[in-house]
Structures are given as C-alpha cells and as structure tokens.
Amino acid sequence: MEARTYVTAFLERLYMAAHPDLTAAARELVHEDIPQRPGKYATSEHAQALVSYLEVHERLIQELERIDELPDAEFEQQRNRLFDEAREAFAQIARTDQLCVDAALVGTLLTNISIDACITELLKLEQRVHEHLQRNVEGFDDEAPHFWDERALEHRAEREGRPIDAAMRTMEEPEFIGWLHTLEALAQLCLASARYRAAEGYARTVLRAAGYPSRQEGTVFLVRARLEDDEGFFEFAHELEATRPNEATALVDDSPWFLLGRTLLLYKTGRRRPAKRALRDYAARCEGGAFFLLNPTYMMPYLPVRPPAREPWNLTHQAVWEADGIIVDTPDFAAWAESIEGIRESSEDFAKRYGF
C-alpha cells in the first residue's frame, strides 16, 4: 500500500477525533486537503515521522523513475547514490520514531546485505512490531478473522460516533500496515531464496487482512506450482472464488500469477497438451505475457512491496519477475514456450506497441 494512502487516512482520523463538531462540508474539505498538505496536519512527533517517511519514499520513487532511461553504467551509479541517500534518511526517521515501521523496513531492504541476513533483520522487525500490536493497539487480535476484534470495533465506533469496520481500522493504523508490509517483504524474500512453505505462510497471513490489496495470492500460486502441488494449487483457486466472489475474476481468471503458475505446474508435471493450452491462455489474457516470459526484463526491487499497477502490463511483469527462479529451475521451459505457435509473434507485437 502506498504511503500517502495510509498516512493521510491516519492523519484524517486524528484530526476528526480532535474536531468532533465539524460540519459535513468542513469534513469534506479536510478530507480533500490532507492528501495535498499532510505536513499541515502532522501535529505529533509520530505523525511527523510518518509524513517524513512519505516524503522521502515518494522522492526516491520519483527519482528512480526519472533515471530509468539512462545508460546502464550511469543508471547504476545514480541508483546507488539514491539508495545511499534514502537509506540514511530512513535510518534517521527510524531512530527518531521506532513506530515508523516502514522507515525501518525500507532502510533494511536498501542495505547491501545477503538475502539470509536481510530475512534475519526483517524477522526481528516483524517480532517487535507484532508485540507492539498485541500490547498497545486497541482491538488487535491474532485470532480474529481480519485481525480486529468485533466488539472492540463496535466500542470504537460508539466512542467516535462513526461506523468502523475491519477494513477501515486497517487503513487507519500505520503500525499494522507496516507489519503487513514486513510480512509481504518476508514472503518475497523467502520465495526468492527457495523457502517456499515459509513464503506461503507469510502470504496467507497477509491475505487475512481486510481493506489491504496485496496480490499475495500470487505468491501462493507460485509456491504451489514450484512444489508441483496440483491438488493444492487448484484448491486454493477454488478457495479464493468461494471466499472472495466479487474479486474472483481478478484474483484467478485474469491473474498473471494464476495463469503463469498453472502453465508452469502443468509443464512441470509432464502434461504438455494442457500446458500448451494454458500457455496460450496466459499469453492471451495477460498483457505482455509472452514478451516478459521470453525476454526477462529488469524490475526495480520492491520498496517495500509490489507497487501499484500503472500500466496494463505491470502485473504481468511482476508475476514473471517473481517466478524467475522457478522458470530458471524448470529445464527447457522458456525454450518450449517460445516454440509454441503464436507465442513469439505475441511477444514481438507487444514490443512494437509499447516500444520495448
């Protein structure tokens, strides 16, 4: 989740609680103004730390996008400089406020250490934040379906005079968002380092949160495909369709993680004909599906989690990027995919349309 989304929701909750007598029109004005000028509404040290994180993070992403077209050597030099500057800024924010979880998280991800060392540091962060949530955050409950106790939500709604559900509670609690981000980062690092069961466990924990779009179902699909767990792969797809019917098309039918994972699963288990049909379905449904599969394309490391899709092909790129280790470990898969009629042509057509 983007920092501006949850930081402004947090600031708005604080402001409304401090000004309960605002008219509906005034509330609407505040709602529109906070995303534009969050610093104006950051009246506590914690709020100021969150706004500082938001500003540093957005500046880092903007600068990375600006240098994207530079020659490789210059790009690497500029990127390293940006990473160094951002890491120091995040470290300073984290030292000032230990509850600004994302500052500590992204600072760790930018540190030049091994995956194993990074996982160790993130496990420490996750434990610390989880203990804070258990001890200090009203209504947080590991056993609740969406981590928020229903009675606590009702009491809070009565106290504040507004409806509050689990999704809203998620959005307004930065430490909870930071914890979910940390779990997402752990899931990605575990997937990349062949800790498949751990990756699925972290992903499934994140999926329990309400009001938090994450695409972590994609991690589960890739894990099940890598482990050649045919029954588990399709059971999970049916689980999503049953529990989230309004989102089933995006999460399963049109999901590049599901469609690519299904192709890999069928290929790895020796079912070439259905694998061929699945590959064509993936290439037809996912913008850029054939291109990114045949042409591994660099992606900026997640800082801290999957960025929102701004182009039709962004999700496909993410899915293939995350599946890279599985594809490399599947003998002849890429060559087989390229040999299937229509796949190379689909790749070339996409490249021409988007200027790759």
XYZ file of C-alpha atoms in Angstrom:
356
model
C 0.000 0.000 0.000
C 1.311 3.434 -0.928
C 2.386 5.596 1.987
C 0.194 8.538 1.007
C -2.886 6.314 1.217
C -2.492 5.115 4.782
C -0.649 8.117 6.231
C -3.398 10.502 5.127
C -6.077 8.129 6.479
C -4.264 8.138 9.838
C -3.961 11.938 9.855
C -7.624 12.333 8.963
C -8.704 10.082 11.828
C -6.650 12.104 14.298
C -7.956 15.414 13.005
C -11.584 14.335 13.056
C -11.223 12.987 16.579
C -9.784 16.311 17.710
C -12.547 18.303 15.922
C -15.790 16.369 16.511
C -18.026 19.393 15.853
C -17.056 19.915 12.203
C -19.910 20.170 9.743
C -20.215 17.660 6.925
C -18.969 20.294 4.468
C -15.947 21.059 6.635
C -15.162 17.357 6.958
C -15.204 17.022 3.191
C -12.800 19.961 2.827
C -10.419 18.398 5.330
C -10.685 15.050 3.541
C -9.631 16.707 0.280
C -6.902 18.863 1.838
C -4.980 16.292 3.881
C -3.592 14.321 0.884
C -2.420 17.604 -0.637
C -0.793 19.011 2.516
C -0.212 16.202 5.011
C 2.513 18.113 6.840
C -0.013 20.725 7.949
C -1.943 18.058 9.869
C 1.044 16.261 11.421
C 0.829 17.678 14.941
C 2.501 14.844 16.890
C 6.053 13.523 16.639
C 4.777 10.183 15.339
C 2.664 11.867 12.662
C 5.632 13.998 11.638
C 7.819 10.890 11.311
C 5.202 9.247 9.094
C 4.987 12.324 6.869
C 8.792 12.440 6.647
C 8.794 8.814 5.551
C 6.089 9.535 2.971
C 8.099 12.427 1.503
C 11.420 10.546 1.382
C 9.779 7.456 -0.108
C 7.914 9.376 -2.809
C 11.036 11.358 -3.695
C 13.026 8.107 -4.018
C 10.443 6.516 -6.337
C 10.189 9.667 -8.464
C 13.963 9.869 -8.849
C 14.211 6.186 -9.764
C 11.605 6.705 -12.471
C 13.488 9.772 -13.717
C 16.750 7.879 -14.256
C 15.117 4.815 -15.809
C 16.188 5.667 -19.375
C 19.843 6.375 -18.567
C 22.625 4.149 -19.996
C 23.323 1.159 -17.757
C 26.555 2.415 -16.162
C 25.132 5.844 -15.394
C 21.862 4.328 -14.199
C 23.652 2.060 -11.736
C 25.735 4.949 -10.412
C 22.695 7.195 -9.951
C 20.633 4.387 -8.435
C 23.345 3.572 -5.887
C 23.550 7.237 -4.911
C 19.787 7.434 -4.457
C 19.753 4.245 -2.407
C 22.531 5.521 -0.143
C 20.790 8.852 0.449
C 17.403 7.237 1.056
C 18.846 4.588 3.391
C 20.399 7.263 5.591
C 17.176 9.292 5.605
C 15.087 6.250 6.547
C 17.569 5.293 9.270
C 17.294 8.781 10.768
C 13.485 8.589 10.759
C 13.573 5.121 12.346
C 15.944 6.340 15.059
C 13.633 9.240 15.808
C 10.480 7.107 15.890
C 10.686 3.326 16.242
C 6.987 3.023 15.395
C 7.567 4.329 11.874
C 7.827 0.721 10.743
C 8.156 1.308 7.020
C 11.198 3.553 7.514
C 12.999 0.687 9.266
C 11.720 -1.825 6.717
C 12.737 0.041 3.567
C 16.040 1.067 5.155
C 16.822 -2.620 5.711
C 15.794 -3.572 2.174
C 18.183 -0.930 0.815
C 21.098 -2.255 2.841
C 23.666 -4.184 0.834
C 23.432 -7.477 2.723
C 22.651 -11.066 1.733
C 19.090 -12.376 1.476
C 19.644 -14.536 4.555
C 20.883 -11.570 6.592
C 18.002 -9.424 5.348
C 15.471 -12.077 6.347
C 17.040 -12.231 9.808
C 16.693 -8.466 10.237
C 13.112 -8.456 8.986
C 12.191 -11.279 11.367
C 13.432 -9.136 14.252
C 11.414 -6.182 12.993
C 8.296 -8.297 12.489
C 8.520 -9.694 16.026
C 8.980 -6.243 17.552
C 6.060 -4.731 15.659
C 3.806 -7.714 16.314
C 4.471 -7.444 20.056
C 3.613 -3.742 19.895
C 0.332 -4.508 18.137
C -0.562 -7.140 20.737
C 0.245 -4.948 23.725
C -0.662 -1.448 22.664
C -3.087 -1.343 19.725
C -6.743 -1.416 20.689
C -8.676 -4.315 19.218
C -5.767 -6.110 17.519
C -6.374 -9.835 17.779
C -4.402 -12.596 16.046
C -7.398 -14.912 16.311
C -9.930 -12.551 14.699
C -10.696 -13.271 11.018
C -9.262 -9.925 9.891
C -7.082 -9.261 12.968
C -9.616 -6.858 14.556
C -11.904 -7.888 17.409
C -15.548 -7.202 16.505
C -16.503 -5.934 19.975
C -13.555 -3.555 20.012
C -14.625 -2.216 16.613
C -18.165 -1.650 17.919
C -16.906 0.146 21.046
C -14.626 2.359 18.998
C -17.447 3.195 16.592
C -19.706 4.177 19.502
C -16.981 6.293 21.078
C -16.130 8.134 17.867
C -19.685 8.358 16.530
C -18.948 6.832 13.132
C -19.148 3.386 11.508
C -15.883 1.453 11.683
C -15.203 -1.932 10.135
C -12.061 -4.054 9.890
C -11.048 -2.575 6.531
C -11.259 0.984 7.862
C -9.375 0.007 11.018
C -6.603 -1.467 8.877
C -6.294 1.701 6.816
C -6.039 3.974 9.849
C -3.337 2.068 11.760
C 0.142 2.724 10.315
C 1.875 0.176 12.558
C -0.489 -2.528 11.335
C 0.185 -1.548 7.713
C 3.918 -1.632 8.467
C 3.548 -5.123 9.936
C 1.714 -6.322 6.813
C 4.408 -4.736 4.635
C 7.066 -6.579 6.628
C 5.236 -9.888 6.154
C 4.952 -9.198 2.415
C 8.663 -8.465 2.173
C 9.429 -11.688 4.059
C 7.181 -13.635 1.686
C 9.018 -12.258 -1.346
C 12.468 -12.899 0.103
C 11.506 -16.431 1.131
C 10.148 -17.120 -2.358
C 13.374 -15.822 -3.908
C 15.510 -17.975 -1.599
C 13.530 -21.239 -2.030
C 11.892 -21.112 1.417
C 8.600 -21.989 -0.199
C 6.495 -23.069 2.768
C 7.561 -20.014 4.733
C 6.713 -17.773 1.759
C 3.228 -19.258 1.567
C 2.719 -18.874 5.309
C 3.588 -15.178 5.295
C 1.475 -14.597 2.189
C -1.559 -16.295 3.716
C -1.236 -14.190 6.869
C -1.309 -11.030 4.789
C -4.336 -12.282 2.852
C -6.345 -12.363 6.095
C -6.264 -8.557 6.397
C -9.351 -6.648 5.244
C -9.051 -3.488 3.161
C -5.499 -4.271 2.173
C -4.893 -5.123 -1.509
C -1.645 -7.062 -1.794
C -1.776 -9.709 -4.566
C -0.270 -12.152 -2.084
C -2.451 -14.864 -3.598
C 0.099 -14.729 -6.416
C 2.841 -15.877 -4.053
C 0.717 -18.856 -3.004
C 0.082 -19.824 -6.634
C 3.801 -19.675 -7.472
C 4.726 -21.732 -4.417
C 2.173 -24.428 -5.238
C 3.387 -24.523 -8.850
C 7.030 -24.800 -7.780
C 6.203 -27.662 -5.412
C 4.152 -29.369 -8.146
C 1.202 -29.438 -5.769
C -1.550 -29.903 -8.332
C -4.317 -30.502 -5.814
C -3.269 -27.625 -3.566
C -2.929 -25.200 -6.471
C -6.497 -25.642 -7.685
C -7.921 -25.980 -4.176
C -6.516 -22.538 -3.418
C -8.091 -21.127 -6.606
C -11.478 -22.537 -5.553
C -10.949 -21.129 -2.050
C -10.480 -17.638 -3.462
C -13.541 -17.992 -5.686
C -15.659 -19.088 -2.712
C -14.434 -16.585 -0.133
C -13.948 -13.542 -2.395
C -16.508 -13.996 -5.198
C -16.578 -10.295 -6.125
C -12.846 -10.385 -6.821
C -12.617 -13.868 -8.314
C -12.081 -12.694 -11.900
C -9.094 -10.517 -10.982
C -7.642 -12.969 -8.453
C -7.964 -16.086 -10.586
C -9.367 -15.853 -14.113
C -7.276 -12.855 -15.206
C -4.427 -13.164 -12.711
C -0.996 -13.469 -14.338
C 0.211 -15.338 -11.225
C -2.552 -17.940 -11.565
C -2.252 -18.237 -15.352
C 1.547 -18.436 -15.376
C 1.592 -20.691 -12.315
C -0.909 -23.046 -13.941
C 1.253 -23.239 -17.077
C 4.376 -23.993 -15.045
C 2.547 -26.583 -12.952
C 1.195 -28.441 -15.966
C 4.582 -28.340 -17.713
C 6.500 -29.494 -14.633
C 4.134 -32.431 -14.146
C 4.588 -33.576 -17.749
C 1.167 -32.655 -19.162
C 2.320 -30.960 -22.352
C -1.008 -30.588 -24.182
C -2.875 -28.890 -21.337
C 0.312 -26.911 -20.620
C 0.260 -25.637 -24.206
C -3.381 -24.568 -23.856
C -2.597 -22.908 -20.521
C 0.354 -21.040 -22.063
C -1.803 -19.673 -24.871
C -4.472 -18.665 -22.363
C -1.832 -16.870 -20.273
C -0.436 -15.055 -23.329
C -3.910 -14.033 -24.497
C -5.235 -12.846 -21.124
C -2.134 -11.135 -19.714
C -0.877 -8.004 -21.442
C 2.781 -8.624 -22.235
C 2.600 -12.227 -21.073
C 4.601 -13.699 -23.935
C 7.060 -10.800 -24.041
C 8.117 -10.882 -20.385
C 8.333 -14.671 -20.419
C 10.655 -14.712 -23.437
C 12.530 -11.515 -22.562
C 13.453 -11.332 -18.850
C 13.193 -7.627 -18.087
C 14.735 -5.801 -15.124
C 12.397 -4.621 -12.403
C 13.257 -2.260 -9.573
C 13.314 -4.155 -6.259
C 10.112 -3.715 -4.275
C 10.395 -0.844 -1.774
C 8.896 -2.306 0.315
C 6.159 -4.236 -1.536
C 4.652 -4.621 -5.010
C 3.999 -1.143 -6.444
C 0.522 -0.367 -7.795
C -0.028 -1.167 -11.462
C 0.069 1.997 -13.570
C 0.356 0.271 -16.957
C -1.743 -2.640 -18.271
C 1.328 -4.879 -18.289
C 2.739 -4.045 -14.833
C 1.101 -7.010 -13.073
C 2.358 -9.425 -15.741
C 5.886 -8.076 -15.355
C 5.671 -8.533 -11.584
C 4.414 -12.103 -11.879
C 7.174 -13.156 -14.284
C 9.817 -11.324 -12.235
C 8.742 -13.176 -9.090
C 8.602 -16.518 -10.926
C 12.099 -16.095 -12.379
C 13.753 -18.577 -10.020
C 11.072 -21.170 -10.746
C 11.373 -20.652 -14.507
C 15.177 -20.956 -14.377
C 14.883 -24.161 -12.339
C 12.411 -25.702 -14.823
C 14.529 -27.269 -17.586
C 13.731 -26.123 -21.123
C 10.522 -24.320 -20.086
C 11.415 -20.991 -21.725
C 12.597 -22.690 -24.931
C 9.450 -24.820 -25.010
C 7.249 -21.738 -24.534
C 8.990 -19.945 -27.398
C 8.419 -22.948 -29.650
C 4.638 -22.841 -29.236
C 2.879 -21.368 -32.268
C 1.881 -17.740 -31.803
C 3.923 -17.024 -28.652
C 6.901 -15.366 -30.366
C 4.542 -13.345 -32.568
C 2.598 -12.187 -29.497
C 5.853 -11.121 -27.845
C 7.004 -9.147 -30.882
C 3.618 -7.453 -31.264
C 3.698 -6.291 -27.636
C 7.257 -4.993 -28.020
C 6.284 -2.916 -31.061
C 3.168 -1.485 -29.399
C 4.972 -0.384 -26.243
C 8.404 0.430 -27.610
C 10.370 -2.284 -25.815
